[in-house]
Amino acid sequence: MDFEDTETAGDASTPVKDTAEVVGQCEQNKRRQTDGMVKKRKPIRPSTSRADIYVTRERRRFSSHLRRARKLLLERNYPFITIHGLGAAIQHAISLANAVKASLGGQVTMEVSTDSVTLFDDLIPQNDTDDISTQMRQNSAIHIQMALLPVVRSQIFSKSH
């Protein structure tokens, strides 16, 4: 079967990119290759409050995060909590927010926002003659703000006072 140099979409014909050109563009977008070690720095966190819960990929902390979220909303009278997840922990943050919502019978509001966070890596060369360099990369993040419904909140805290 012969392939032509153009694809036809309706009436217009669009040139097909050469495979070498596409591979070259992908190579330019990849992170720099190094013969040394890449040391990933911890993400820079904005100032935090006690109502912020940072979720990681560690599943063993899930139940403690769930208890803490419930305690902040139900016992400590926080107006809202914020669950943060970065990169691969986004799925865990969403699971935690859904678990909090389910454990409270759906009586919470959730506001979700996403953004990209700039992370920094140190590139440490194998030989001592080269200098340590730094590279920047972007990673996705999610922030889930949760609050009890006003009716539920007033019922809980009017009983305790």
PDB file of C-alpha atoms in Angstrom, residues 37-153:
ATOM      1  CA  MET A  37      22.385  12.181  39.267  1.00  0.00           C
ATOM      2  CA  VAL A  38      19.131  14.142  39.356  1.00  0.00           C
ATOM      3  CA  LYS A  39      18.151  15.241  42.858  1.00  0.00           C
ATOM      4  CA  LYS A  40      14.549  16.396  43.029  1.00  0.00           C
ATOM      5  CA  ARG A  41      13.955  19.228  45.468  1.00  0.00           C
ATOM      6  CA  LYS A  42      10.851  19.314  47.635  1.00  0.00           C
ATOM      7  CA  PRO A  43       8.089  21.526  46.230  1.00  0.00           C
ATOM      8  CA  ILE A  44       7.848  25.049  47.581  1.00  0.00           C
ATOM      9  CA  ARG A  45       4.661  25.280  49.627  1.00  0.00           C
ATOM     10  CA  PRO A  46       2.845  28.529  50.197  1.00  0.00           C
ATOM     11  CA  SER A  47       2.180  29.489  53.810  1.00  0.00           C
ATOM     12  CA  THR A  48      -0.067  26.852  55.291  1.00  0.00           C
ATOM     13  CA  SER A  49      -2.714  26.723  57.968  1.00  0.00           C
ATOM     14  CA  ARG A  50      -3.813  23.863  60.183  1.00  0.00           C
ATOM     15  CA  ALA A  51      -6.733  23.349  57.791  1.00  0.00           C
ATOM     16  CA  ASP A  52      -4.402  22.342  54.928  1.00  0.00           C
ATOM     17  CA  ILE A  53      -3.890  18.633  54.273  1.00  0.00           C
ATOM     18  CA  TYR A  54      -1.069  17.695  51.898  1.00  0.00           C
ATOM     19  CA  VAL A  55      -1.612  14.261  50.351  1.00  0.00           C
ATOM     20  CA  THR A  56       1.265  12.108  49.109  1.00  0.00           C
ATOM     21  CA  ARG A  57       1.317   8.783  47.287  1.00  0.00           C
ATOM     22  CA  GLU A  58       1.679   6.914  50.588  1.00  0.00           C
ATOM     23  CA  ARG A  59      -1.541   4.946  51.011  1.00  0.00           C
ATOM     24  CA  ARG A  60      -0.787   4.147  54.658  1.00  0.00           C
ATOM     25  CA  ARG A  61      -1.522   7.758  55.645  1.00  0.00           C
ATOM     26  CA  PHE A  62      -4.985   7.741  54.055  1.00  0.00           C
ATOM     27  CA  SER A  63      -6.924   6.824  57.213  1.00  0.00           C
ATOM     28  CA  SER A  64      -5.056   9.396  59.321  1.00  0.00           C
ATOM     29  CA  HIS A  65      -5.794  12.082  56.726  1.00  0.00           C
ATOM     30  CA  LEU A  66      -9.462  11.056  56.760  1.00  0.00           C
ATOM     31  CA  ARG A  67      -9.638  11.245  60.576  1.00  0.00           C
ATOM     32  CA  ARG A  68      -7.904  14.612  60.572  1.00  0.00           C
ATOM     33  CA  ALA A  69     -10.248  16.061  57.935  1.00  0.00           C
ATOM     34  CA  ARG A  70     -13.327  14.914  59.868  1.00  0.00           C
ATOM     35  CA  LYS A  71     -11.926  16.232  63.142  1.00  0.00           C
ATOM     36  CA  LEU A  72     -11.157  19.665  61.689  1.00  0.00           C
ATOM     37  CA  LEU A  73     -14.644  20.024  60.227  1.00  0.00           C
ATOM     38  CA  LEU A  74     -16.706  18.426  63.006  1.00  0.00           C
ATOM     39  CA  GLU A  75     -14.822  19.086  66.239  1.00  0.00           C
ATOM     40  CA  ARG A  76     -12.442  22.006  65.695  1.00  0.00           C
ATOM     41  CA  ASN A  77     -15.022  24.297  64.065  1.00  0.00           C
ATOM     42  CA  TYR A  78     -12.877  25.099  61.018  1.00  0.00           C
ATOM     43  CA  PRO A  79     -15.035  26.779  58.365  1.00  0.00           C
ATOM     44  CA  PHE A  80     -13.274  24.777  55.625  1.00  0.00           C
ATOM     45  CA  ILE A  81     -10.342  22.468  54.945  1.00  0.00           C
ATOM     46  CA  THR A  82      -8.175  22.311  51.842  1.00  0.00           C
ATOM     47  CA  ILE A  83      -6.790  19.054  50.473  1.00  0.00           C
ATOM     48  CA  HIS A  84      -3.722  19.473  48.237  1.00  0.00           C
ATOM     49  CA  GLY A  85      -2.283  16.901  45.803  1.00  0.00           C
ATOM     50  CA  LEU A  86       0.694  17.188  43.471  1.00  0.00           C
ATOM     51  CA  GLY A  87       1.509  15.020  40.443  1.00  0.00           C
ATOM     52  CA  ALA A  88       0.868  11.337  41.087  1.00  0.00           C
ATOM     53  CA  ALA A  89      -0.827  12.219  44.415  1.00  0.00           C
ATOM     54  CA  ILE A  90      -3.720  13.965  42.617  1.00  0.00           C
ATOM     55  CA  GLN A  91      -5.667  10.696  42.463  1.00  0.00           C
ATOM     56  CA  HIS A  92      -5.100  10.134  46.198  1.00  0.00           C
ATOM     57  CA  ALA A  93      -6.294  13.679  46.976  1.00  0.00           C
ATOM     58  CA  ILE A  94      -9.488  13.100  44.973  1.00  0.00           C
ATOM     59  CA  SER A  95     -10.038   9.758  46.735  1.00  0.00           C
ATOM     60  CA  LEU A  96      -9.571  11.412  50.133  1.00  0.00           C
ATOM     61  CA  ALA A  97     -12.046  14.188  49.299  1.00  0.00           C
ATOM     62  CA  ASN A  98     -14.601  11.619  48.145  1.00  0.00           C
ATOM     63  CA  ALA A  99     -14.042   9.555  51.312  1.00  0.00           C
ATOM     64  CA  VAL A 100     -14.551  12.656  53.508  1.00  0.00           C
ATOM     65  CA  LYS A 101     -17.732  13.480  51.623  1.00  0.00           C
ATOM     66  CA  ALA A 102     -19.039   9.902  51.943  1.00  0.00           C
ATOM     67  CA  SER A 103     -18.183   9.717  55.652  1.00  0.00           C
ATOM     68  CA  LEU A 104     -20.181  12.905  56.263  1.00  0.00           C
ATOM     69  CA  GLY A 105     -23.174  11.687  54.295  1.00  0.00           C
ATOM     70  CA  GLY A 106     -22.586  14.076  51.416  1.00  0.00           C
ATOM     71  CA  GLN A 107     -23.261  17.079  53.664  1.00  0.00           C
ATOM     72  CA  VAL A 108     -20.251  19.059  52.409  1.00  0.00           C
ATOM     73  CA  THR A 109     -19.516  21.472  49.611  1.00  0.00           C
ATOM     74  CA  MET A 110     -16.427  21.035  47.458  1.00  0.00           C
ATOM     75  CA  GLU A 111     -14.628  23.576  45.312  1.00  0.00           C
ATOM     76  CA  VAL A 112     -11.901  22.168  43.111  1.00  0.00           C
ATOM     77  CA  SER A 113      -9.112  24.111  41.445  1.00  0.00           C
ATOM     78  CA  THR A 114      -6.114  22.930  39.458  1.00  0.00           C
ATOM     79  CA  ASP A 115      -2.881  24.564  38.477  1.00  0.00           C
ATOM     80  CA  SER A 116       0.683  23.894  37.425  1.00  0.00           C
ATOM     81  CA  VAL A 117       3.496  24.112  39.942  1.00  0.00           C
ATOM     82  CA  THR A 118       7.109  24.861  39.064  1.00  0.00           C
ATOM     83  CA  LEU A 119       9.509  22.328  40.544  1.00  0.00           C
ATOM     84  CA  PHE A 120      13.304  22.452  40.629  1.00  0.00           C
ATOM     85  CA  ASP A 121      15.803  19.622  40.225  1.00  0.00           C
ATOM     86  CA  ASP A 122      19.536  19.702  40.890  1.00  0.00           C
ATOM     87  CA  LEU A 123      21.647  17.994  38.233  1.00  0.00           C
ATOM     88  CA  ILE A 124      24.738  16.607  39.952  1.00  0.00           C
ATOM     89  CA  PRO A 125      27.448  15.542  37.464  1.00  0.00           C
ATOM     90  CA  GLN A 126      29.467  12.335  37.899  1.00  0.00           C
ATOM     91  CA  ASN A 127      32.783  14.094  37.517  1.00  0.00           C
ATOM     92  CA  ASP A 128      33.934  16.820  39.900  1.00  0.00           C
ATOM     93  CA  THR A 129      35.009  19.214  37.153  1.00  0.00           C
ATOM     94  CA  ASP A 130      31.456  20.082  36.074  1.00  0.00           C
ATOM     95  CA  ASP A 131      29.247  22.391  38.108  1.00  0.00           C
ATOM     96  CA  ILE A 132      25.927  21.464  39.644  1.00  0.00           C
ATOM     97  CA  SER A 133      23.122  22.883  37.547  1.00  0.00           C
ATOM     98  CA  THR A 134      19.411  23.367  38.144  1.00  0.00           C
ATOM     99  CA  GLN A 135      16.500  22.560  35.877  1.00  0.00           C
ATOM    100  CA  MET A 136      12.886  23.645  36.144  1.00  0.00           C
ATOM    101  CA  ARG A 137       9.883  21.487  35.346  1.00  0.00           C
ATOM    102  CA  GLN A 138       6.116  21.809  35.630  1.00  0.00           C
ATOM    103  CA  ASN A 139       3.814  19.450  37.503  1.00  0.00           C
ATOM    104  CA  SER A 140       0.036  19.416  37.877  1.00  0.00           C
ATOM    105  CA  ALA A 141      -1.588  20.152  41.227  1.00  0.00           C
ATOM    106  CA  ILE A 142      -5.108  19.999  42.647  1.00  0.00           C
ATOM    107  CA  HIS A 143      -6.627  21.913  45.564  1.00  0.00           C
ATOM    108  CA  ILE A 144      -9.975  20.757  46.977  1.00  0.00           C
ATOM    109  CA  GLN A 145     -11.655  23.080  49.439  1.00  0.00           C
ATOM    110  CA  MET A 146     -14.333  21.387  51.542  1.00  0.00           C
ATOM    111  CA  ALA A 147     -16.835  22.881  53.980  1.00  0.00           C
ATOM    112  CA  LEU A 148     -19.855  21.579  55.868  1.00  0.00           C
ATOM    113  CA  LEU A 149     -23.201  22.717  54.510  1.00  0.00           C
ATOM    114  CA  PRO A 150     -24.351  25.791  56.479  1.00  0.00           C
ATOM    115  CA  VAL A 151     -27.431  23.983  57.838  1.00  0.00           C
ATOM    116  CA  VAL A 152     -25.351  21.066  59.136  1.00  0.00           C
ATOM    117  CA  ARG A 153     -22.705  23.382  60.545  1.00  0.00           C
TER     118      ARG A 153
END
